[in-house]
Amino acid sequence: MTTTPEKTPVQTPLTAPGEILHTGAADYPGLDEWRRLPIRQQPDWRDHPDFDAAVGELSSNPPLVFAGEVDKLKRRLAKVAQGEAFLLQGGDCAETFAGATADKISARVKTLLQMAVVLTYGASLPVVKMGRMAGQFAKPRSSDMETRGEVTLPSFRGEIINGFDFTEESRHPDPKRMVQAYHTSAATLNLVRAFTEGGFADLRAVQQWNKGFMENPAHARYESIAGEIDRAVRFMEACGADFDGLKRTEFYAAHEALLLDYERALTRIDSRTGEPYVTSGHFVWIGERTRELDGAHVDYLSRVHNPLGVKLGPGTTPEDALALIDKLDPQRDPGRLTFITRMGAKNIREKLPPLVEAVRDSGAKVVWVTDPMHGNTITAKNGYKTRQFDDVMDEVRGFFEVHRSLGTYPGGLHVEMTGDDVAECLGGSDIIDESAFDSRYESLCDPRLNHKQSLEMAFLVAEALTQVK
Ligand code: PEP
Ligand code: MN
């Protein structure tokens, strides 16, 4: 028996059989099969007068990432699958066009780098760094429509599709937004590459990353680790060591491959190998609501060569997990497939073991990542969507406990976070309570860990990882 993820209506196939639209990767066999399959969570915009032009423009634009980088990431993830590295994925639930500013991007990258330093130093493991960034613009929704008072309008689906403002005009899907998402992603990626390659990520500046953040216990602990790293780096320099790994870092871009019109238009054939790659980001994942085995998303992503993630919620059966492996990673290629589990703190100790055991016994080598956010969402008394920091931490602990007891490797952490001092998740050592939401809640979608909560989480994970090794 297979279970299906949360139900929203299945839409009818988007084109008539045999009809091929706007292929970025022209007529590569099978790439348009998804158009004939049931698909969820897509806007109904094929007849919009701007649809063809938007898809045409994306199809002829340059790729955002290169296949060679994507392959390198797959090799890094193979190390994670073998227990020799750890994967850190973090960023907004939903990026916004207005949020793509230098300040916000640098704060987010800086926070991820700080978390990575804590993990690398604390657990003596290489950390693969990846942002939910430069493409995280499309959101699955539990309902197609939203009602406020007397008014019912289409739900907000992420700025790549429609606007957040609750007006008829803003909520109308607009295909030109895909082009804006592409350009915003390009600008974001450009800045991230400049930061991480051009000196900003230099470990000799590790103490400076903390500047501008207020005092709190997580920051004080970070300062002390940063001081130790600083001394170690200076010692190596004094000995004449000068290696590149200290000065720059690899940083990868990831997002949910939800909007298939966009992903298809940005698919390119790699000239080296003749294989198709999604070039909207290095790593893409299939969400909990669109991971049906016979659906369009699983089919499409089975045909591209990027490393893939699949979110697995508490309804996942061992048979579902094994069938996803057969479909998405038939060659059992380490690094190809990452399972991102989002069970909820209450479920993880019961629901995760049967999945991990079945996969382990099948001999497949997937990367196991915990997303401790999406199974722990609650509504606060004042109406905001939020999460308790303690629940989030408890799911992470449960994830490590399960892997420890089964002798498998807990390979990574996937969090919704920001570098800013927002108030969206409750708790943390510098306690956030509901009264702060009115002035410091900025997310258009799910609540994120703020800077301090993110660092605190990194310390917990570093400690847990030390026990694994
Ligand atoms: C998300 O990552 O923002 C998301 C919608 O997750 P999930 O598919 O796990 O619900
Ligand atoms: Mn989310």
Coordinates of C-alpha atoms and ligand atoms in Angstrom, one line a residue:
M1 CA 0.0 0.0 0.0
T2 CA 1.3 3.4 -0.8
T3 CA 0.2 6.6 0.9
T4 CA -0.2 9.9 -0.9
P5 CA 0.9 13.2 0.5
E6 CA -1.5 15.8 1.6
K7 CA -4.3 16.1 -0.9
T8 CA -5.1 19.1 -3.1
P9 CA -7.0 18.5 -6.3
V10 CA -5.1 16.8 -9.1
Q11 CA -5.2 19.0 -12.2
T12 CA -5.8 17.7 -15.6
P13 CA -2.7 17.3 -17.8
L14 CA -1.4 20.6 -19.1
T15 CA -1.2 19.8 -22.8
A16 CA -2.8 17.5 -25.1
P17 CA -0.8 14.3 -25.8
G18 CA 1.9 14.8 -28.3
E19 CA 2.0 18.6 -27.9
I20 CA 5.5 19.9 -27.0
L21 CA 5.9 23.4 -25.8
H22 CA 9.0 25.7 -25.6
T23 CA 11.7 23.2 -24.9
G24 CA 14.8 24.8 -23.5
A25 CA 16.3 21.4 -24.2
A26 CA 14.5 21.1 -27.5
D27 CA 13.4 17.6 -28.2
Y28 CA 15.3 15.5 -25.7
P29 CA 13.4 12.2 -25.4
G30 CA 11.0 11.9 -22.5
L31 CA 11.6 15.4 -21.0
D32 CA 8.0 16.4 -21.8
E33 CA 6.4 13.2 -20.5
W34 CA 5.4 15.1 -17.3
R35 CA 2.9 17.1 -19.3
R36 CA 0.8 14.0 -19.8
L37 CA 0.7 13.1 -16.1
P38 CA -1.4 14.3 -13.2
I39 CA 0.1 17.4 -11.6
R40 CA -0.6 19.4 -8.4
Q41 CA 0.1 22.9 -7.2
Q42 CA 0.5 24.6 -10.6
P43 CA -1.1 28.0 -11.6
D44 CA -3.7 27.9 -14.4
W45 CA -2.0 30.3 -16.8
R46 CA -1.4 28.5 -20.1
D47 CA -3.8 30.9 -21.8
H48 CA -2.3 34.0 -20.3
P49 CA -1.2 36.4 -23.2
D50 CA 2.3 36.6 -21.8
F51 CA 2.9 32.9 -21.1
D52 CA 4.6 32.0 -24.4
A53 CA 6.9 35.0 -24.3
A54 CA 7.9 34.4 -20.7
V55 CA 8.8 30.7 -21.3
G56 CA 10.5 31.6 -24.6
E57 CA 12.7 34.2 -22.8
L58 CA 13.7 31.8 -20.1
S59 CA 14.5 29.1 -22.6
S60 CA 17.0 31.3 -24.4
N61 CA 18.5 32.9 -21.3
P62 CA 21.9 31.6 -20.0
P63 CA 21.8 28.9 -17.3
L64 CA 22.1 30.0 -13.7
V65 CA 24.5 27.1 -12.8
F66 CA 26.7 24.9 -14.8
A67 CA 26.5 21.2 -15.1
G68 CA 30.1 20.8 -13.9
E69 CA 29.3 22.5 -10.6
V70 CA 26.3 20.3 -10.2
D71 CA 28.4 17.2 -10.7
K72 CA 30.9 18.5 -8.2
L73 CA 28.1 18.9 -5.7
K74 CA 27.0 15.3 -6.3
R75 CA 30.5 14.2 -5.5
R76 CA 30.3 16.2 -2.2
L77 CA 27.0 14.6 -1.4
A78 CA 28.4 11.2 -2.1
K79 CA 30.8 11.9 0.8
V80 CA 27.9 12.8 3.0
A81 CA 26.2 9.5 2.0
Q82 CA 29.3 7.7 3.1
G83 CA 29.4 9.5 6.5
E84 CA 32.4 11.6 5.7
A85 CA 30.8 15.1 5.5
F86 CA 27.7 16.9 6.7
L87 CA 25.1 18.8 4.7
L88 CA 23.8 22.2 5.9
Q89 CA 20.8 23.6 4.0
G90 CA 19.2 26.8 5.1
G91 CA 17.3 29.9 4.0
D92 CA 13.8 31.5 3.6
C93 CA 10.6 29.5 3.3
A94 CA 9.8 31.8 0.5
E95 CA 12.2 34.3 -1.0
T96 CA 10.9 37.6 -2.1
F97 CA 12.0 40.0 -4.9
A98 CA 12.2 42.9 -2.4
G99 CA 14.2 40.8 0.0
A100 CA 17.1 40.3 -2.5
T101 CA 19.1 43.1 -1.1
A102 CA 22.9 43.1 -0.3
D103 CA 22.2 43.4 3.4
K104 CA 19.8 40.6 3.7
I105 CA 21.7 38.2 1.4
S106 CA 24.9 38.9 3.2
A107 CA 23.3 38.4 6.7
R108 CA 21.9 35.1 5.5
V109 CA 25.1 33.8 4.0
K110 CA 27.1 35.0 7.0
T111 CA 24.7 33.1 9.3
L112 CA 25.0 29.9 7.3
L113 CA 28.8 30.3 7.3
Q114 CA 28.8 30.7 11.0
M115 CA 26.7 27.6 11.5
A116 CA 29.0 25.8 9.2
V117 CA 32.1 26.9 11.2
V118 CA 30.5 25.7 14.4
L119 CA 29.7 22.3 12.8
T120 CA 33.1 21.9 11.0
Y121 CA 35.1 22.9 14.1
G122 CA 32.8 21.1 16.6
A123 CA 32.6 17.9 14.7
S124 CA 35.8 18.0 12.6
L125 CA 33.8 17.2 9.5
P126 CA 33.7 19.0 6.2
V127 CA 30.3 20.8 5.8
V128 CA 28.6 21.1 2.4
K129 CA 26.9 24.5 2.5
M130 CA 23.7 25.1 0.6
G131 CA 21.2 28.0 0.6
R132 CA 17.5 27.7 0.1
M133 CA 18.3 30.7 -2.0
A134 CA 18.5 32.1 -5.5
G135 CA 15.3 30.3 -6.7
Q136 CA 13.1 29.5 -3.6
F137 CA 10.1 31.4 -5.0
A138 CA 7.3 28.9 -5.5
K139 CA 5.1 27.6 -2.7
P140 CA 2.7 24.7 -2.4
R141 CA -0.5 25.6 -0.6
S142 CA -3.0 23.5 1.3
S143 CA -5.9 25.3 -0.3
D144 CA -6.2 26.9 -3.8
M145 CA -8.3 29.8 -2.5
E146 CA -8.0 32.1 0.5
T147 CA -11.0 33.8 2.2
R148 CA -10.8 36.9 4.3
G149 CA -14.2 38.1 5.5
E150 CA -16.5 38.3 2.5
V151 CA -13.7 38.1 -0.1
T152 CA -12.3 34.9 -1.7
L153 CA -9.2 35.1 -3.9
P154 CA -6.5 32.6 -5.2
S155 CA -4.0 31.7 -2.5
F156 CA -0.5 33.3 -2.6
R157 CA 1.8 30.7 -4.3
G158 CA 5.1 32.5 -4.1
E159 CA 6.3 35.6 -6.0
I160 CA 7.2 33.6 -9.0
I161 CA 3.5 33.1 -9.6
N162 CA 1.5 35.9 -7.9
G163 CA 1.6 38.7 -5.3
F164 CA 1.1 38.5 -1.6
D165 CA -1.2 41.5 -1.4
F166 CA -4.8 40.4 -0.9
T167 CA -6.2 42.0 -4.0
E168 CA -7.7 40.6 -7.2
E169 CA -4.9 42.0 -9.3
S170 CA -2.0 40.9 -7.2
R171 CA -3.3 37.4 -6.7
H172 CA -3.8 36.8 -10.4
P173 CA -1.0 34.5 -11.7
D174 CA 1.4 36.4 -14.0
P175 CA 3.9 34.4 -16.1
K176 CA 6.2 37.4 -16.4
R177 CA 7.0 36.8 -12.7
M178 CA 9.0 33.8 -13.8
V179 CA 11.3 36.1 -15.7
Q180 CA 11.7 38.4 -12.7
A181 CA 12.4 35.3 -10.5
Y182 CA 15.1 34.3 -12.9
H183 CA 16.8 37.7 -12.8
T184 CA 16.5 38.0 -9.0
S185 CA 18.0 34.5 -8.7
A186 CA 20.9 35.5 -11.0
A187 CA 21.6 38.7 -9.0
T188 CA 21.4 36.7 -5.7
L189 CA 23.7 34.0 -7.0
N190 CA 26.1 36.5 -8.3
L191 CA 26.5 38.2 -4.9
V192 CA 26.7 34.8 -3.1
R193 CA 29.5 33.7 -5.4
A194 CA 31.3 37.0 -4.9
F195 CA 31.1 36.7 -1.2
T196 CA 32.1 33.1 -0.9
E197 CA 34.9 33.2 -3.5
G198 CA 36.1 36.8 -3.0
G199 CA 37.4 36.9 0.6
F200 CA 34.2 37.3 2.6
A201 CA 34.3 33.7 3.6
D202 CA 37.9 33.8 4.6
L203 CA 38.3 31.9 7.8
R204 CA 40.8 34.5 9.0
A205 CA 37.9 36.9 9.3
V206 CA 35.8 34.4 11.3
Q207 CA 35.6 36.7 14.3
Q208 CA 34.4 39.6 12.3
W209 CA 31.3 37.7 11.1
N210 CA 29.9 38.2 14.6
K211 CA 30.1 41.9 14.5
G212 CA 26.8 43.7 14.6
F213 CA 25.0 40.9 16.4
M214 CA 24.0 41.6 20.0
E215 CA 25.4 39.6 22.9
N216 CA 23.6 36.4 23.9
P217 CA 24.8 33.0 25.0
A218 CA 25.0 31.6 21.5
H219 CA 27.1 34.5 20.4
A220 CA 29.4 34.2 23.3
R221 CA 30.0 30.5 22.5
Y222 CA 30.6 31.4 18.9
E223 CA 33.1 34.1 19.9
S224 CA 35.1 31.5 21.8
I225 CA 35.1 29.0 18.9
A226 CA 36.0 31.9 16.5
G227 CA 38.9 32.8 18.8
E228 CA 40.2 29.2 18.8
I229 CA 40.0 29.0 15.0
D230 CA 41.7 32.4 14.7
R231 CA 44.7 31.1 16.8
A232 CA 44.9 27.9 14.8
V233 CA 44.8 29.8 11.5
R234 CA 47.5 32.2 12.7
F235 CA 49.6 29.2 13.8
M236 CA 49.4 27.6 10.4
E237 CA 50.2 30.9 8.7
A238 CA 53.3 31.3 10.9
C239 CA 54.3 27.8 9.9
G240 CA 54.1 28.9 6.2
A241 CA 50.9 27.0 5.4
D242 CA 48.7 28.8 2.9
F243 CA 45.8 26.8 1.6
D244 CA 42.9 27.8 -0.4
G245 CA 40.3 26.0 1.7
L246 CA 40.7 28.8 4.3
K247 CA 40.1 31.6 1.9
R248 CA 37.1 30.6 0.0
T249 CA 34.3 28.2 0.2
E250 CA 31.9 26.3 -2.1
F251 CA 28.3 27.4 -1.7
Y252 CA 25.4 25.8 -3.5
A253 CA 22.0 27.0 -4.4
A254 CA 18.9 24.9 -3.8
H255 CA 15.1 25.3 -4.0
E256 CA 11.9 23.3 -4.3
A257 CA 11.3 22.3 -8.0
L258 CA 7.6 23.0 -7.7
L259 CA 6.8 25.1 -10.8
L260 CA 7.5 22.9 -13.7
D261 CA 7.0 25.5 -16.4
Y262 CA 10.0 27.3 -14.9
E263 CA 12.1 24.2 -14.4
R264 CA 11.4 22.9 -17.9
A265 CA 12.3 26.2 -19.5
L266 CA 15.6 26.3 -17.6
T267 CA 16.6 22.7 -18.4
R268 CA 19.7 22.5 -20.6
I269 CA 21.6 19.7 -22.2
D270 CA 25.1 19.4 -20.9
S271 CA 27.4 19.7 -23.9
R272 CA 30.0 17.5 -22.3
T273 CA 27.8 14.5 -21.6
G274 CA 24.6 15.1 -23.6
E275 CA 22.5 14.8 -20.4
P276 CA 19.8 17.1 -19.2
Y277 CA 20.3 19.3 -16.1
V278 CA 18.0 21.7 -14.3
T279 CA 20.0 24.9 -14.4
S280 CA 17.8 27.0 -12.1
G281 CA 20.0 25.8 -9.1
H282 CA 22.5 23.1 -8.2
F283 CA 20.2 21.0 -6.0
V284 CA 16.4 20.8 -6.2
W285 CA 13.9 19.0 -4.1
I286 CA 10.4 17.6 -4.5
G287 CA 8.0 18.7 -1.7
E288 CA 5.9 16.5 0.5
R289 CA 2.8 17.6 -1.5
T290 CA 4.1 16.7 -4.9
R291 CA 6.1 13.5 -4.4
E292 CA 3.5 11.1 -5.8
L293 CA 5.3 8.3 -7.6
D294 CA 3.1 8.5 -10.7
G295 CA 2.9 12.3 -10.8
A296 CA 4.5 14.9 -13.0
H297 CA 7.2 16.1 -10.5
V298 CA 8.7 12.7 -9.8
D299 CA 8.7 11.9 -13.5
Y300 CA 10.3 15.1 -14.6
L301 CA 13.1 15.1 -12.0
S302 CA 13.8 11.4 -12.6
R303 CA 15.1 12.6 -16.0
V304 CA 17.5 15.3 -15.0
H305 CA 21.0 14.7 -13.6
N306 CA 21.1 17.0 -10.6
P307 CA 21.3 15.7 -7.1
L308 CA 17.7 15.6 -5.8
G309 CA 16.0 15.8 -2.5
V310 CA 12.5 14.4 -1.6
K311 CA 10.7 15.6 1.5
L312 CA 9.2 12.7 3.5
G313 CA 6.4 13.4 6.0
P314 CA 4.9 11.2 8.7
G315 CA 2.6 9.4 6.2
T316 CA 5.5 7.9 4.2
T317 CA 5.7 4.1 4.2
P318 CA 8.8 2.1 3.7
E319 CA 7.4 1.0 0.3
D320 CA 7.0 4.7 -0.7
A321 CA 10.6 5.3 0.2
L322 CA 11.9 2.3 -1.7
A323 CA 9.7 3.1 -4.8
L324 CA 11.1 6.6 -4.8
I325 CA 14.6 5.3 -4.8
D326 CA 13.9 2.9 -7.7
K327 CA 12.4 5.8 -9.7
L328 CA 14.8 8.6 -8.9
D329 CA 18.1 6.7 -8.2
P330 CA 17.8 3.4 -10.2
Q331 CA 21.7 3.2 -10.5
R332 CA 22.1 3.6 -6.7
D333 CA 24.5 6.5 -7.3
P334 CA 25.7 7.9 -3.9
G335 CA 24.9 11.6 -3.8
R336 CA 22.1 11.5 -6.2
L337 CA 19.2 11.2 -3.7
T338 CA 18.7 12.9 -0.4
F339 CA 15.7 12.1 1.8
I340 CA 14.7 15.2 3.9
T341 CA 12.5 13.9 6.7
R342 CA 9.9 16.3 8.3
M343 CA 8.1 14.1 10.7
G344 CA 7.3 16.4 13.6
A345 CA 9.0 16.1 17.1
K346 CA 6.1 13.9 18.3
N347 CA 6.5 11.4 15.5
I348 CA 10.1 11.2 14.6
R349 CA 11.2 8.5 17.0
E350 CA 8.3 6.2 15.9
K351 CA 8.0 7.1 12.1
L352 CA 11.6 7.4 11.0
P353 CA 13.1 4.0 12.1
P354 CA 11.0 1.8 9.7
L355 CA 12.0 4.0 6.7
V356 CA 15.7 4.1 7.6
E357 CA 15.7 0.3 8.2
A358 CA 14.0 -0.5 4.9
V359 CA 16.4 1.8 3.0
R360 CA 19.5 0.4 4.8
D361 CA 18.4 -3.2 4.2
S362 CA 17.9 -2.5 0.5
G363 CA 21.5 -1.5 0.2
A364 CA 20.7 2.0 -1.3
K365 CA 23.0 4.8 -0.2
V366 CA 20.8 7.9 0.3
V367 CA 21.7 11.0 2.3
W368 CA 19.4 11.4 5.4
V369 CA 18.7 15.0 6.3
T370 CA 16.4 16.3 9.0
D371 CA 14.0 19.2 8.3
P372 CA 12.8 19.9 11.9
M373 CA 10.6 22.8 10.8
H374 CA 7.7 21.6 8.7
G375 CA 6.3 18.9 11.0
N376 CA 6.2 21.4 13.9
T377 CA 4.2 24.3 12.6
I378 CA 1.5 25.7 14.9
T379 CA -0.8 28.7 15.0
A380 CA -0.1 31.2 17.8
K381 CA -2.9 32.6 19.9
N382 CA -2.6 35.9 17.9
G383 CA -3.0 34.1 14.6
Y384 CA 0.6 33.9 13.4
K385 CA 2.0 30.7 12.0
T386 CA 4.9 29.8 14.3
R387 CA 7.1 27.0 15.7
Q388 CA 8.4 26.3 19.2
F389 CA 12.2 26.3 19.2
D390 CA 12.1 23.4 21.7
D391 CA 10.0 21.3 19.3
V392 CA 12.4 22.0 16.5
M393 CA 15.4 21.1 18.7
D394 CA 13.6 17.9 19.9
E395 CA 13.0 16.7 16.3
V396 CA 16.8 17.2 15.7
R397 CA 17.6 15.2 18.8
G398 CA 15.2 12.5 17.8
F399 CA 16.7 12.3 14.3
F400 CA 20.2 11.7 15.8
E401 CA 18.9 9.2 18.3
V402 CA 17.2 7.1 15.6
H403 CA 20.3 7.0 13.4
R404 CA 22.5 6.2 16.3
S405 CA 20.4 3.3 17.3
L406 CA 20.3 1.9 13.8
G407 CA 23.9 2.4 13.0
T408 CA 23.1 4.7 10.0
Y409 CA 24.5 8.2 9.4
P410 CA 22.5 11.4 10.1
G411 CA 23.8 13.4 7.1
G412 CA 22.4 16.8 7.3
L413 CA 20.2 19.6 8.6
H414 CA 17.6 21.6 6.6
V415 CA 16.2 24.7 8.2
E416 CA 14.2 27.8 7.5
M417 CA 16.3 30.6 8.8
T418 CA 17.4 34.2 8.2
G419 CA 20.4 36.3 9.2
D420 CA 18.0 39.0 10.5
D421 CA 16.8 39.6 14.0
V422 CA 13.2 38.6 13.3
A423 CA 10.6 37.2 15.7
E424 CA 8.9 34.3 14.0
C425 CA 9.7 31.1 16.0
L426 CA 8.9 31.0 19.7
G427 CA 11.6 30.4 22.4
G428 CA 15.4 30.1 22.2
S429 CA 17.8 31.2 24.8
D430 CA 17.0 34.8 24.1
I431 CA 13.3 34.1 24.4
I432 CA 11.0 35.2 21.6
D433 CA 7.3 35.4 22.6
E434 CA 4.2 36.2 20.7
S435 CA 4.1 39.9 21.6
A436 CA 7.2 40.4 19.3
F437 CA 5.3 39.1 16.2
D438 CA 3.5 42.3 15.4
S439 CA 6.7 44.3 15.0
R440 CA 9.3 41.6 13.9
Y441 CA 7.4 38.9 11.9
E442 CA 8.5 39.4 8.3
S443 CA 8.1 36.0 6.6
L444 CA 5.4 35.8 3.9
C445 CA 5.1 32.1 4.4
D446 CA 6.6 29.9 7.2
P447 CA 8.4 31.1 10.3
R448 CA 12.2 31.1 10.3
L449 CA 14.8 30.8 12.9
N450 CA 16.5 34.1 13.5
H451 CA 20.2 34.6 13.7
K452 CA 20.6 33.6 17.3
Q453 CA 18.3 30.7 17.1
S454 CA 20.2 29.4 14.1
L455 CA 23.5 29.6 15.9
E456 CA 22.1 27.9 18.9
M457 CA 20.8 25.1 16.6
A458 CA 24.3 24.7 15.1
F459 CA 25.8 24.2 18.5
L460 CA 23.3 21.5 19.3
V461 CA 23.9 19.7 16.1
A462 CA 27.7 19.9 16.4
E463 CA 27.4 18.3 19.9
A464 CA 25.2 15.5 18.5
L465 CA 27.5 14.9 15.6
T466 CA 30.5 14.6 17.9
Q467 CA 28.8 11.6 19.5
V468 CA 28.1 10.0 16.1
K469 CA 31.8 10.0 15.2
Ligands
PEP1 C1 9.0 24.0 2.4 O1 10.1 23.4 2.4 O2 8.8 25.2 2.5 C2 7.8 23.1 2.3 C3 6.7 23.5 1.8 O3 8.1 21.9 2.8 P1 7.2 20.5 2.7 O4 7.2 20.1 1.3 O5 8.1 19.6 3.5 O6 5.9 20.7 3.3
MN2 MN 8.2 26.3 4.5

